[in-house]
Coordinates of C-alpha atoms (C1' of nucleotides) and ligand atoms in Angstrom, one line a residue:
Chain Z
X1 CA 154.1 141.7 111.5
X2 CA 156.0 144.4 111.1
X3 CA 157.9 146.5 113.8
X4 CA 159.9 150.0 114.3
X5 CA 163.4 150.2 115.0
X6 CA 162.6 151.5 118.3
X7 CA 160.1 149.1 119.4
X8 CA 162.7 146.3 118.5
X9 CA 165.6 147.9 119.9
X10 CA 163.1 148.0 123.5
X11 CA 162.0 144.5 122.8
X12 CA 165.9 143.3 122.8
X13 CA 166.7 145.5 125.8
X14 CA 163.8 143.5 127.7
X15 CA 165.1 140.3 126.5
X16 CA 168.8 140.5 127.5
X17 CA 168.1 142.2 130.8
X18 CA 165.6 138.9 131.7
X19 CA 168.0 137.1 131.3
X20 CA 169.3 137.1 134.8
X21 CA 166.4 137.9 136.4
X22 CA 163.2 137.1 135.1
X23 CA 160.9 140.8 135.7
X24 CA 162.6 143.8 134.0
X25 CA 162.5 147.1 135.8
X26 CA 161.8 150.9 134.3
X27 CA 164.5 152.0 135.7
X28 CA 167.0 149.2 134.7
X29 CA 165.5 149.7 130.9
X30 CA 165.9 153.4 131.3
X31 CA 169.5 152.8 132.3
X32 CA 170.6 150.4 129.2
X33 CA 169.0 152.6 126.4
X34 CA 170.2 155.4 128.0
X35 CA 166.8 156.9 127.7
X36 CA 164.8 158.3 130.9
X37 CA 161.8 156.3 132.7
X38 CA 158.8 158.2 131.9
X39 CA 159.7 157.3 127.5
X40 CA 160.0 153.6 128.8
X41 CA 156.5 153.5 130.6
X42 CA 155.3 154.6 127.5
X43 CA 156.6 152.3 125.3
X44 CA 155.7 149.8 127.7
X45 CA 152.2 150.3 127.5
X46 CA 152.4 150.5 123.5
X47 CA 154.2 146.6 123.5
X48 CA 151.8 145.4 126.3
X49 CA 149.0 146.3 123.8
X50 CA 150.3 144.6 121.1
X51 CA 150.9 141.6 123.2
X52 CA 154.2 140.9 123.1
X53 CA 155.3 142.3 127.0
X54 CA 153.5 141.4 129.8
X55 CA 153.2 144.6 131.7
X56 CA 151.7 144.7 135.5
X57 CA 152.2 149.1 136.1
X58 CA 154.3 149.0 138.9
X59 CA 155.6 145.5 139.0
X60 CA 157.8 145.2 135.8
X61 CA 157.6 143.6 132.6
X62 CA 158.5 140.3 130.7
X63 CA 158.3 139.3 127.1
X64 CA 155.4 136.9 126.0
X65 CA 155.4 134.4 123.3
X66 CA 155.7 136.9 121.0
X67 CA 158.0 139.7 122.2
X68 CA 160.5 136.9 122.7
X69 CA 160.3 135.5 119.1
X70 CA 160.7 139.1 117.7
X71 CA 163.7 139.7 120.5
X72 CA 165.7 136.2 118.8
X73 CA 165.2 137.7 115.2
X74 CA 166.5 140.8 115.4
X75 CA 169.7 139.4 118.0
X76 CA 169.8 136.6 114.8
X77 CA 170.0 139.3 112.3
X78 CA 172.2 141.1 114.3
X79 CA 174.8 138.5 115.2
X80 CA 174.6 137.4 111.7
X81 CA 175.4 140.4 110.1
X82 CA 178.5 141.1 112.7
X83 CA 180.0 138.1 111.4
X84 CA 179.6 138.9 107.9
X85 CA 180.9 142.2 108.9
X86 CA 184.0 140.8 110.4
X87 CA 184.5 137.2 108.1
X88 CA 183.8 138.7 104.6
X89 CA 184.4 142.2 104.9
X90 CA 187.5 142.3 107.3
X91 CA 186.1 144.7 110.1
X92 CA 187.2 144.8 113.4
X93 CA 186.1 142.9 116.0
X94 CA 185.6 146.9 117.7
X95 CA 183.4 148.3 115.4
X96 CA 181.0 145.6 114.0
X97 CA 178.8 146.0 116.9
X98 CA 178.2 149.3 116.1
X99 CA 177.0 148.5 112.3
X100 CA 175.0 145.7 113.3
X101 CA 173.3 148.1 115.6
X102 CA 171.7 149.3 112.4
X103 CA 171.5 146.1 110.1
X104 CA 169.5 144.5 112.3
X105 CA 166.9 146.6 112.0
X106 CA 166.1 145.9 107.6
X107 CA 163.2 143.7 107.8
X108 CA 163.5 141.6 104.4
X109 CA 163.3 137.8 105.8
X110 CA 164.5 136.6 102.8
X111 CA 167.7 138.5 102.8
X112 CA 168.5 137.5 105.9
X113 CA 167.9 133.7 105.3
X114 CA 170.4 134.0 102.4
X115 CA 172.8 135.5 104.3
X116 CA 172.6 132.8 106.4
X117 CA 173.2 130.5 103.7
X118 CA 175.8 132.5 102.5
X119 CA 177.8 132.4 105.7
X120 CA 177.2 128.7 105.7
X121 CA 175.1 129.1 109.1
X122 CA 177.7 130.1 111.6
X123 CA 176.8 129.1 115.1
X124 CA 178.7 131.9 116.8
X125 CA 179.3 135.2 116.8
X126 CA 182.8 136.9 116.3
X127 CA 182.3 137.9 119.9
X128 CA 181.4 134.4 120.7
X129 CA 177.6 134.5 121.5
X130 CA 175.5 132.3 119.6
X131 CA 173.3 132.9 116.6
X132 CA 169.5 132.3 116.5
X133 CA 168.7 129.8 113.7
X134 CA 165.1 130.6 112.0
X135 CA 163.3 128.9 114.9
X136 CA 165.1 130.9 117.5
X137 CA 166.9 127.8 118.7
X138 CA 171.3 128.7 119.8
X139 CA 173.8 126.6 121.7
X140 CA 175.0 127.5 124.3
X141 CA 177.8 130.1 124.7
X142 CA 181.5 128.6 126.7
X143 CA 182.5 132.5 127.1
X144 CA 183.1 132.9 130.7
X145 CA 184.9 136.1 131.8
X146 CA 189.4 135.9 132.3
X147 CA 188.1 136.8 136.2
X148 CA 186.2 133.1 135.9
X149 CA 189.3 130.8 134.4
X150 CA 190.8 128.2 136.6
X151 CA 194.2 129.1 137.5
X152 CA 197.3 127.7 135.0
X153 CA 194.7 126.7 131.8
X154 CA 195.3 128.1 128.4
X155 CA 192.6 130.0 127.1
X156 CA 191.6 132.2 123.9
X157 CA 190.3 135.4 124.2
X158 CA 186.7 135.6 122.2
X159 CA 185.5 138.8 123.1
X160 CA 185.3 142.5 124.6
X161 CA 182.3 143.4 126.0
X162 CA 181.6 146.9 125.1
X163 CA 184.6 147.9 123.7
X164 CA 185.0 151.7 124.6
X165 CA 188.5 153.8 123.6
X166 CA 190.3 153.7 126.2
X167 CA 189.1 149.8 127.0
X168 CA 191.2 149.5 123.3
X169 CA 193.3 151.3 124.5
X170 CA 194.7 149.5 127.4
X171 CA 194.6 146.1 125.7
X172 CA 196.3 147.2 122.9
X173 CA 199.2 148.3 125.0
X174 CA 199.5 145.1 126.5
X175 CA 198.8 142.9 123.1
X176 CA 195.7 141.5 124.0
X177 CA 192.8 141.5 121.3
X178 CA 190.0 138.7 120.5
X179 CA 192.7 135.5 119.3
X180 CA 195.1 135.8 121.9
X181 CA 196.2 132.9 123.9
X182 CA 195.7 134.2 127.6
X183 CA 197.1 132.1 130.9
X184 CA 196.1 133.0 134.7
X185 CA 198.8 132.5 136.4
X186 CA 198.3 134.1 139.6
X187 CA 195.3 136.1 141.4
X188 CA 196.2 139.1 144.2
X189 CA 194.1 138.7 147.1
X190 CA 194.8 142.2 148.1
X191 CA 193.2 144.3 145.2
X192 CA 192.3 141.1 143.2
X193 CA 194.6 142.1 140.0
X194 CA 195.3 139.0 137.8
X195 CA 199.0 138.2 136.8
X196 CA 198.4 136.8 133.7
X197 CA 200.6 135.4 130.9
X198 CA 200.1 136.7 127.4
X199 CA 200.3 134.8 124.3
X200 CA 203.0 132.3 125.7
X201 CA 205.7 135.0 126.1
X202 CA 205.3 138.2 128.8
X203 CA 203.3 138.0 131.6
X204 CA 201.3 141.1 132.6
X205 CA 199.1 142.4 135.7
X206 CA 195.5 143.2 134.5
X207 CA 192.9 144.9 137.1
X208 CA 189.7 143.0 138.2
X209 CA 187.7 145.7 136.2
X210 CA 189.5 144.7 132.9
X211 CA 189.6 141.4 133.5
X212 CA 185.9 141.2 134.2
X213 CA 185.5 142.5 130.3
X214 CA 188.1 140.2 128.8
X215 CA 185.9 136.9 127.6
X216 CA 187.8 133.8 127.0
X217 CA 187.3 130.0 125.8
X218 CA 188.8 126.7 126.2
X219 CA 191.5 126.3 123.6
X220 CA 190.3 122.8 122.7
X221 CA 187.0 124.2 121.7
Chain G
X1 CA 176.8 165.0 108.6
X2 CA 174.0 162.7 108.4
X3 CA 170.7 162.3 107.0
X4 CA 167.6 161.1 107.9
X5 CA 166.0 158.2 105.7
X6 CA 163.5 160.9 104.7
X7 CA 165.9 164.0 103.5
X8 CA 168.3 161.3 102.0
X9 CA 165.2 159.6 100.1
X10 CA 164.0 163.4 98.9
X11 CA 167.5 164.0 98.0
X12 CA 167.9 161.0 95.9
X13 CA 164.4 161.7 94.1
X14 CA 165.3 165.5 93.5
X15 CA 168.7 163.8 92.4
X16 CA 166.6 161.2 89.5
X17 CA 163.9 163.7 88.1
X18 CA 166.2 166.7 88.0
X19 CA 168.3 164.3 85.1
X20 CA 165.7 165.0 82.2
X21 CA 164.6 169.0 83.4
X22 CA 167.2 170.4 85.7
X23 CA 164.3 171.9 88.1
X24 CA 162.1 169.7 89.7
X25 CA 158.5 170.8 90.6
X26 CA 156.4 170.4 94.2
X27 CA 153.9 168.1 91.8
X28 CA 156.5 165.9 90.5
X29 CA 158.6 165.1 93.0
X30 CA 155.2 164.5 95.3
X31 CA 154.1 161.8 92.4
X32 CA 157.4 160.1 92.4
X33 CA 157.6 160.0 96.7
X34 CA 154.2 159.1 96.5
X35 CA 152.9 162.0 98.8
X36 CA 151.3 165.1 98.9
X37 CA 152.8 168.8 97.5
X38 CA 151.7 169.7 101.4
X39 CA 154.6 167.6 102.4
X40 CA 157.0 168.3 100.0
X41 CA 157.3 171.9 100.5
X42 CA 157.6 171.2 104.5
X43 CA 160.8 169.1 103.6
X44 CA 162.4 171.3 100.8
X45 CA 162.1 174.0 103.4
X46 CA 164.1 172.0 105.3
X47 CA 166.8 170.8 103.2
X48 CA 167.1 174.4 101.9
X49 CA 168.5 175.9 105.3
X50 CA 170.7 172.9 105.7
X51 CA 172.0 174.1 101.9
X52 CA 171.1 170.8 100.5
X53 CA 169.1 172.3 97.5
X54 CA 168.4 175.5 96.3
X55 CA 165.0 176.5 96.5
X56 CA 162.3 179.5 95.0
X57 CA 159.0 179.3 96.1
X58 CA 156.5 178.1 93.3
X59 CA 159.6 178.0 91.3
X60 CA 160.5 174.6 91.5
X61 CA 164.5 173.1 93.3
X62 CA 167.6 171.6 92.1
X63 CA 170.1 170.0 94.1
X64 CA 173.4 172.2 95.6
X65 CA 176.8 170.7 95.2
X66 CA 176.2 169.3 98.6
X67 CA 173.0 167.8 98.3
X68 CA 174.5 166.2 94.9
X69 CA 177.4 164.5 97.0
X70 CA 174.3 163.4 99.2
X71 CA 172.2 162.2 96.8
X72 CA 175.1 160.3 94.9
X73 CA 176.7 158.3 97.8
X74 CA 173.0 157.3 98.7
X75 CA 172.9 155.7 94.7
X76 CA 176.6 154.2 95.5
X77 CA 175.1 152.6 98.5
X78 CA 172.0 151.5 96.7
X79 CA 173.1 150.4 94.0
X80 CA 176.1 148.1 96.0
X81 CA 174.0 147.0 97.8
X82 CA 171.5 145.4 94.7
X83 CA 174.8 144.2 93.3
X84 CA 175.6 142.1 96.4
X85 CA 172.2 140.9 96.5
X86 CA 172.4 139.8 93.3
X87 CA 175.6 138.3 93.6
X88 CA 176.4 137.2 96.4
X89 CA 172.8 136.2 97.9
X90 CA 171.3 135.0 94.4
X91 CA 168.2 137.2 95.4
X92 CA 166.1 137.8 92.3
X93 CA 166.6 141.1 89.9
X94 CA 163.0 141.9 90.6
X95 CA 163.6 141.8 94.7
X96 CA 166.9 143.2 94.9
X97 CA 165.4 146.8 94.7
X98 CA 163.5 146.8 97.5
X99 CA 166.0 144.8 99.7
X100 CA 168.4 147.9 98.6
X101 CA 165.8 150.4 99.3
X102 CA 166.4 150.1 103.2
X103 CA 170.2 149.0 102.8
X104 CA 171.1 152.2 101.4
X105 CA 170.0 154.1 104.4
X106 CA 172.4 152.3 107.0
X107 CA 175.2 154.9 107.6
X108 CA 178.8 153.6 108.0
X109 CA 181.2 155.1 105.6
X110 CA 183.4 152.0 106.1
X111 CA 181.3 149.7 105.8
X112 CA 180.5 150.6 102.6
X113 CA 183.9 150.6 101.1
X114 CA 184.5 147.2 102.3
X115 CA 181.7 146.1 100.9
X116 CA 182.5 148.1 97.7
X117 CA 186.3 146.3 97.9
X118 CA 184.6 142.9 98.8
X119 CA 182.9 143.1 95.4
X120 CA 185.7 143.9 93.5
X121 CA 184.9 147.8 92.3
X122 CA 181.4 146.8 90.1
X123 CA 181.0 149.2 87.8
X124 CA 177.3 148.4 87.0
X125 CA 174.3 147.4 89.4
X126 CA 172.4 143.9 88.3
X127 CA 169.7 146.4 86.4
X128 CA 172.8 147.9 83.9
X129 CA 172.8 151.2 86.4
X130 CA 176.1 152.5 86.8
X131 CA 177.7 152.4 90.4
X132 CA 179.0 155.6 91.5
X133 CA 182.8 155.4 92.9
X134 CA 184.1 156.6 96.4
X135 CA 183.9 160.2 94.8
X136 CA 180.9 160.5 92.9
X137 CA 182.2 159.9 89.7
X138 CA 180.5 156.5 87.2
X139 CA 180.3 155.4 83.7
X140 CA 177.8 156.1 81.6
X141 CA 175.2 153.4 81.2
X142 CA 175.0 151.7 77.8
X143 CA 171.6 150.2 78.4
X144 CA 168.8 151.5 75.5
X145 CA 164.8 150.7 75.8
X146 CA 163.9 147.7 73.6
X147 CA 161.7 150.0 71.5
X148 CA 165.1 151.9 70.5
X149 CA 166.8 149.1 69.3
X150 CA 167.9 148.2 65.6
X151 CA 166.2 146.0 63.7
X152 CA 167.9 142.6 63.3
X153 CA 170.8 143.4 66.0
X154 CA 170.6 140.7 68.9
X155 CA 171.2 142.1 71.8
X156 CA 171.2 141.2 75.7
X157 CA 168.0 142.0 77.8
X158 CA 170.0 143.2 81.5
X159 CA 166.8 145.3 82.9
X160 CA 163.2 145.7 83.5
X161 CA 162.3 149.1 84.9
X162 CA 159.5 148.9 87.6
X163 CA 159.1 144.8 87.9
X164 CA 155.5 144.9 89.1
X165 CA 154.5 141.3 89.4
X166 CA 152.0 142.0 86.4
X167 CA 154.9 143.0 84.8
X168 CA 157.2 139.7 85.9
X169 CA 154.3 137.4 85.0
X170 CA 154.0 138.4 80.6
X171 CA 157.7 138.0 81.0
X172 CA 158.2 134.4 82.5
X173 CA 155.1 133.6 79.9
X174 CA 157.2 135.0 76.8
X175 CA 160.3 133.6 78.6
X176 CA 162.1 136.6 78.9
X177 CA 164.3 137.5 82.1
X178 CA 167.6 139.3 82.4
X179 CA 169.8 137.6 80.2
X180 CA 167.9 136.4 77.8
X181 CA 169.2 137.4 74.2
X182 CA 166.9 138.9 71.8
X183 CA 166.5 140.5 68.3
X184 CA 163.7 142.9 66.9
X185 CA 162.6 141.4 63.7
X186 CA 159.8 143.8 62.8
X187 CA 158.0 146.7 64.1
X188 CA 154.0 146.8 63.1
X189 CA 152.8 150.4 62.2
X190 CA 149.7 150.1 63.0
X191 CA 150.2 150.0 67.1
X192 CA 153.8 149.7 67.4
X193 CA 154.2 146.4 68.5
X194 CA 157.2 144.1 67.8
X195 CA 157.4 140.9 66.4
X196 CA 161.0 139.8 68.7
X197 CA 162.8 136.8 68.3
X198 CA 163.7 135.6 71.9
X199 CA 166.7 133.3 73.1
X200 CA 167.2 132.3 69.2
X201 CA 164.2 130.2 69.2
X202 CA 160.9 131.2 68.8
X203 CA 159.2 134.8 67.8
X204 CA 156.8 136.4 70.3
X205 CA 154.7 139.8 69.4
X206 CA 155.7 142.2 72.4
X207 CA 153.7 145.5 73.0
X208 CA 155.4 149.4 72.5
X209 CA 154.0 149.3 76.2
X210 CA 155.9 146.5 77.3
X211 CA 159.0 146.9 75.3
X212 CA 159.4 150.1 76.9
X213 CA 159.9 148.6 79.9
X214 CA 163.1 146.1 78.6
X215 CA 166.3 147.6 78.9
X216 CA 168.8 145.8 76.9
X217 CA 172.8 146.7 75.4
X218 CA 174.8 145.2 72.8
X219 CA 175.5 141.8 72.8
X220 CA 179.5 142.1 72.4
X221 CA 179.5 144.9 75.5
Chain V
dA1 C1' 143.7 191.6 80.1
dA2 C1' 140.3 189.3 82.6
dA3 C1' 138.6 184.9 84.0
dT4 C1' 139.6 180.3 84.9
dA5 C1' 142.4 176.5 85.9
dT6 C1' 146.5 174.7 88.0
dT7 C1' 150.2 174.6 91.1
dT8 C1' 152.1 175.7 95.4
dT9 C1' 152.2 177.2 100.0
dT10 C1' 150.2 177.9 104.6
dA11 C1' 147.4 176.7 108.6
dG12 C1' 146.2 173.5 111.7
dA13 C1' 146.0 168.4 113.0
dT14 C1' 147.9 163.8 113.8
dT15 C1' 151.3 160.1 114.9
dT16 C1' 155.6 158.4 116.9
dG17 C1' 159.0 158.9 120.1
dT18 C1' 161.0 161.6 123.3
dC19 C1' 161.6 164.7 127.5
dT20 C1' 160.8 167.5 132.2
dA21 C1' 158.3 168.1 136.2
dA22 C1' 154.7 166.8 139.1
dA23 C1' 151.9 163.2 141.2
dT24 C1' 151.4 158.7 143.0
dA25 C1' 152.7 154.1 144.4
dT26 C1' 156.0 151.0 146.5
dT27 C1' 159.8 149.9 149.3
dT28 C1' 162.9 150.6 153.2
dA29 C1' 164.1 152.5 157.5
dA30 C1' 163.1 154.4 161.8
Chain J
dT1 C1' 153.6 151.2 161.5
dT2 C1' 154.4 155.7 160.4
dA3 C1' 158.0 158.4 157.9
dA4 C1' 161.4 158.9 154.4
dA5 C1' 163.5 157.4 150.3
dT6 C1' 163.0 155.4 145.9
dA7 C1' 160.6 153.9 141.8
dT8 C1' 157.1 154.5 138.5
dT9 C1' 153.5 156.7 136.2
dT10 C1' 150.9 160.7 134.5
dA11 C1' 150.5 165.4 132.5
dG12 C1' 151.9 168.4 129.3
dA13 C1' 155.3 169.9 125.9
dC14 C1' 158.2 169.3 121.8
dA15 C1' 160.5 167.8 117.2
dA16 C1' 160.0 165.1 112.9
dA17 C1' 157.3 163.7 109.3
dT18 C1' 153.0 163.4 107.5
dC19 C1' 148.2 164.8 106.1
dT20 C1' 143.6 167.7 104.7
dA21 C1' 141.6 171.8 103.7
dA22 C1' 142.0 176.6 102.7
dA23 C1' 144.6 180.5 100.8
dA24 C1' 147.7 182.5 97.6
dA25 C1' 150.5 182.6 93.6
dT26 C1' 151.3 181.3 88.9
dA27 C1' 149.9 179.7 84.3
dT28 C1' 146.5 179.2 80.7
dT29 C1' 142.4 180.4 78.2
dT30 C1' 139.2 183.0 76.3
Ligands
LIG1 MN1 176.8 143.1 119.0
LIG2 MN1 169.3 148.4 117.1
LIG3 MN1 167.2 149.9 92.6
LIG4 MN1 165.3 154.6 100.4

DNA sequence: AAATATTTTTAGATTTGTCTAAATATTTAA
DNA sequence: TTAAATATTTAGACAAATCTAAAAATATTT
């Protein structure tokens, strides 16, 4: 089977979003493809048909069987090609998300098997989120978020989540990017800003909000 | 700017049949996008007020300066693109096409030029096609038809034009793929067959058809 | 130079994906 | 347990890309 870009860009939305919970909302859809309720409820009904969301009107959706597979092989394609994009071609950690947004979407099978191959089946993403194999099968991800790190325990950053100019901005200013060995030294209980040491040498103060971004793993792993 | 997959796939067909004529007819260009003159009219319409191609009605288009630079960076992507496959991937010189056909339409001007540095500048594409540089500019392809070649030269077979699986299945009989090194030994009046000694061993009689379709060069180029 | 054939364009529909505004259902609060 | 607030769906419209059938223009024959 074959699917549009759209439909598997909605199918992924669903996916992610169940994640925590379980039943997606309209509105909560609406909200991450920045598109407005009445064009999800239509889509909705389009996916339910084809069987791959189940879809009560009023009450939500969830991906069957089906809608899940297709979810894990476009987040496989798409995880595969970000690290391509940043191991073989040198991209930024910044902007392969963006390219990926649109790789993921060519449908050859066997192009993206080789790939696979060619990468030597990386498990992980450069952001740190694992990569389907051809079943659908990942480990797990260690990423927890700076705000989460125990207190005094070197870390490396791994990721950004959504990386937005003046997110870049910021970190660049205080030498943080995805490689960086971060240390918490300290948390304010007043506004709950985070004195953290950077890269074994300055220590800087980084805002709850920032720090909720910044992803990190244990060194050893 | 960007382009849709449509207007960049119009362009780029505008861009191949205006080579031989230098005006390109509704009829033509309908045959080669496999669709109807109704449709092609609504879309030259189109890329005419976006200045892409100059266009009289009933008397045919040709590509603007602009639509040219459009058309060309869609063959650099392509053409990449089949070269990477080829490559990199070891995906099959009668696949890589329509891998490329979809690869071509994803949009990053960076990635592109990674990709292009990645692969160290090629100059050709795995069919013998040149690959057109940053600014437009390629070689000029060496390849010849098999039923243009000298008698008695050997030469190098390095594409087939339009590798229908009909097509791929006389060749793997007669053992001929890209690469394989062949000679004309004879050409029969009568219905312009050749008698063509293949890989140095034995002779095989190959159709004007057929041998129409085998690009080959000099062996020493 | 008509008459005929061919090519191209226009008119009107269709599909996919989207939107706004209105109607309806559900949830929360009084 | 009604009333108000919120969430979701429906109705109707629109843009992009396509098609069929009919009309119009151009090209080819007689
Ligand atoms: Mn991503
Ligand atoms: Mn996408
Ligand atoms: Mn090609
Ligand atoms: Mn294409």
């Amino acid at each position: 089977m074959k699917f549009s870009t759209t439909e598997e860009n909605y199918l992924k939305a669903v996916y992610y979003l169940q994640g925590q919970h379980g039943n997606v909302s309209t509105n909560a859809l609406a909200a991450r493809l920045q598109s407005k309720p009445a064009s999800i409820t239509d889509m909705m009904k389009k996916l339910s048909n084809k069987k791959l969301l189940n879809y009560k009107p009023y009450y939500g959706f969830s991906l069957t069987t089906d809608g899940k597979k297709v979810a894990l092989s476009v987040i496989r394609k798409h995880r595969l090609w970000e690290f391509f994009l940043a191991e073989k071609l040198n991209i930024g950690w910044d902007e392969v998300h963006g390219i990926a947004e649109e790789l993921e979407h060519v449908s050859s099978k066997k192009l993206i098997d080789k790939l696979d191959a060619f990468l030597d089946y990386p498990a992980f993403d450069p952001h740190g989120d694992p990569i389907p194999d051809k079943l659908g099968k990942m480990q797990k991800s260690n990423k927890i978020p700076l705000t989460n790190l125990k207190l005094s325990t070197p870390a490396k950053v791994i990721s950004i989540s959504n990386p937005k100019p003046n997110v870049v901005e910021i970190l660049k200013e205080k030498k943080i990017t995805v490689g960086t060995l971060v240390e918490v030294k300290r948390v304010f209980d007043f506004d709950h800003s985070l004195q953290v040491k950077i890269a074994a040498s300055k220590t800087e103060t980084i805002s709850k909000q920032l720090a909720n971004m910044i992803f990190v793993s244990d060194v050893d792993v």
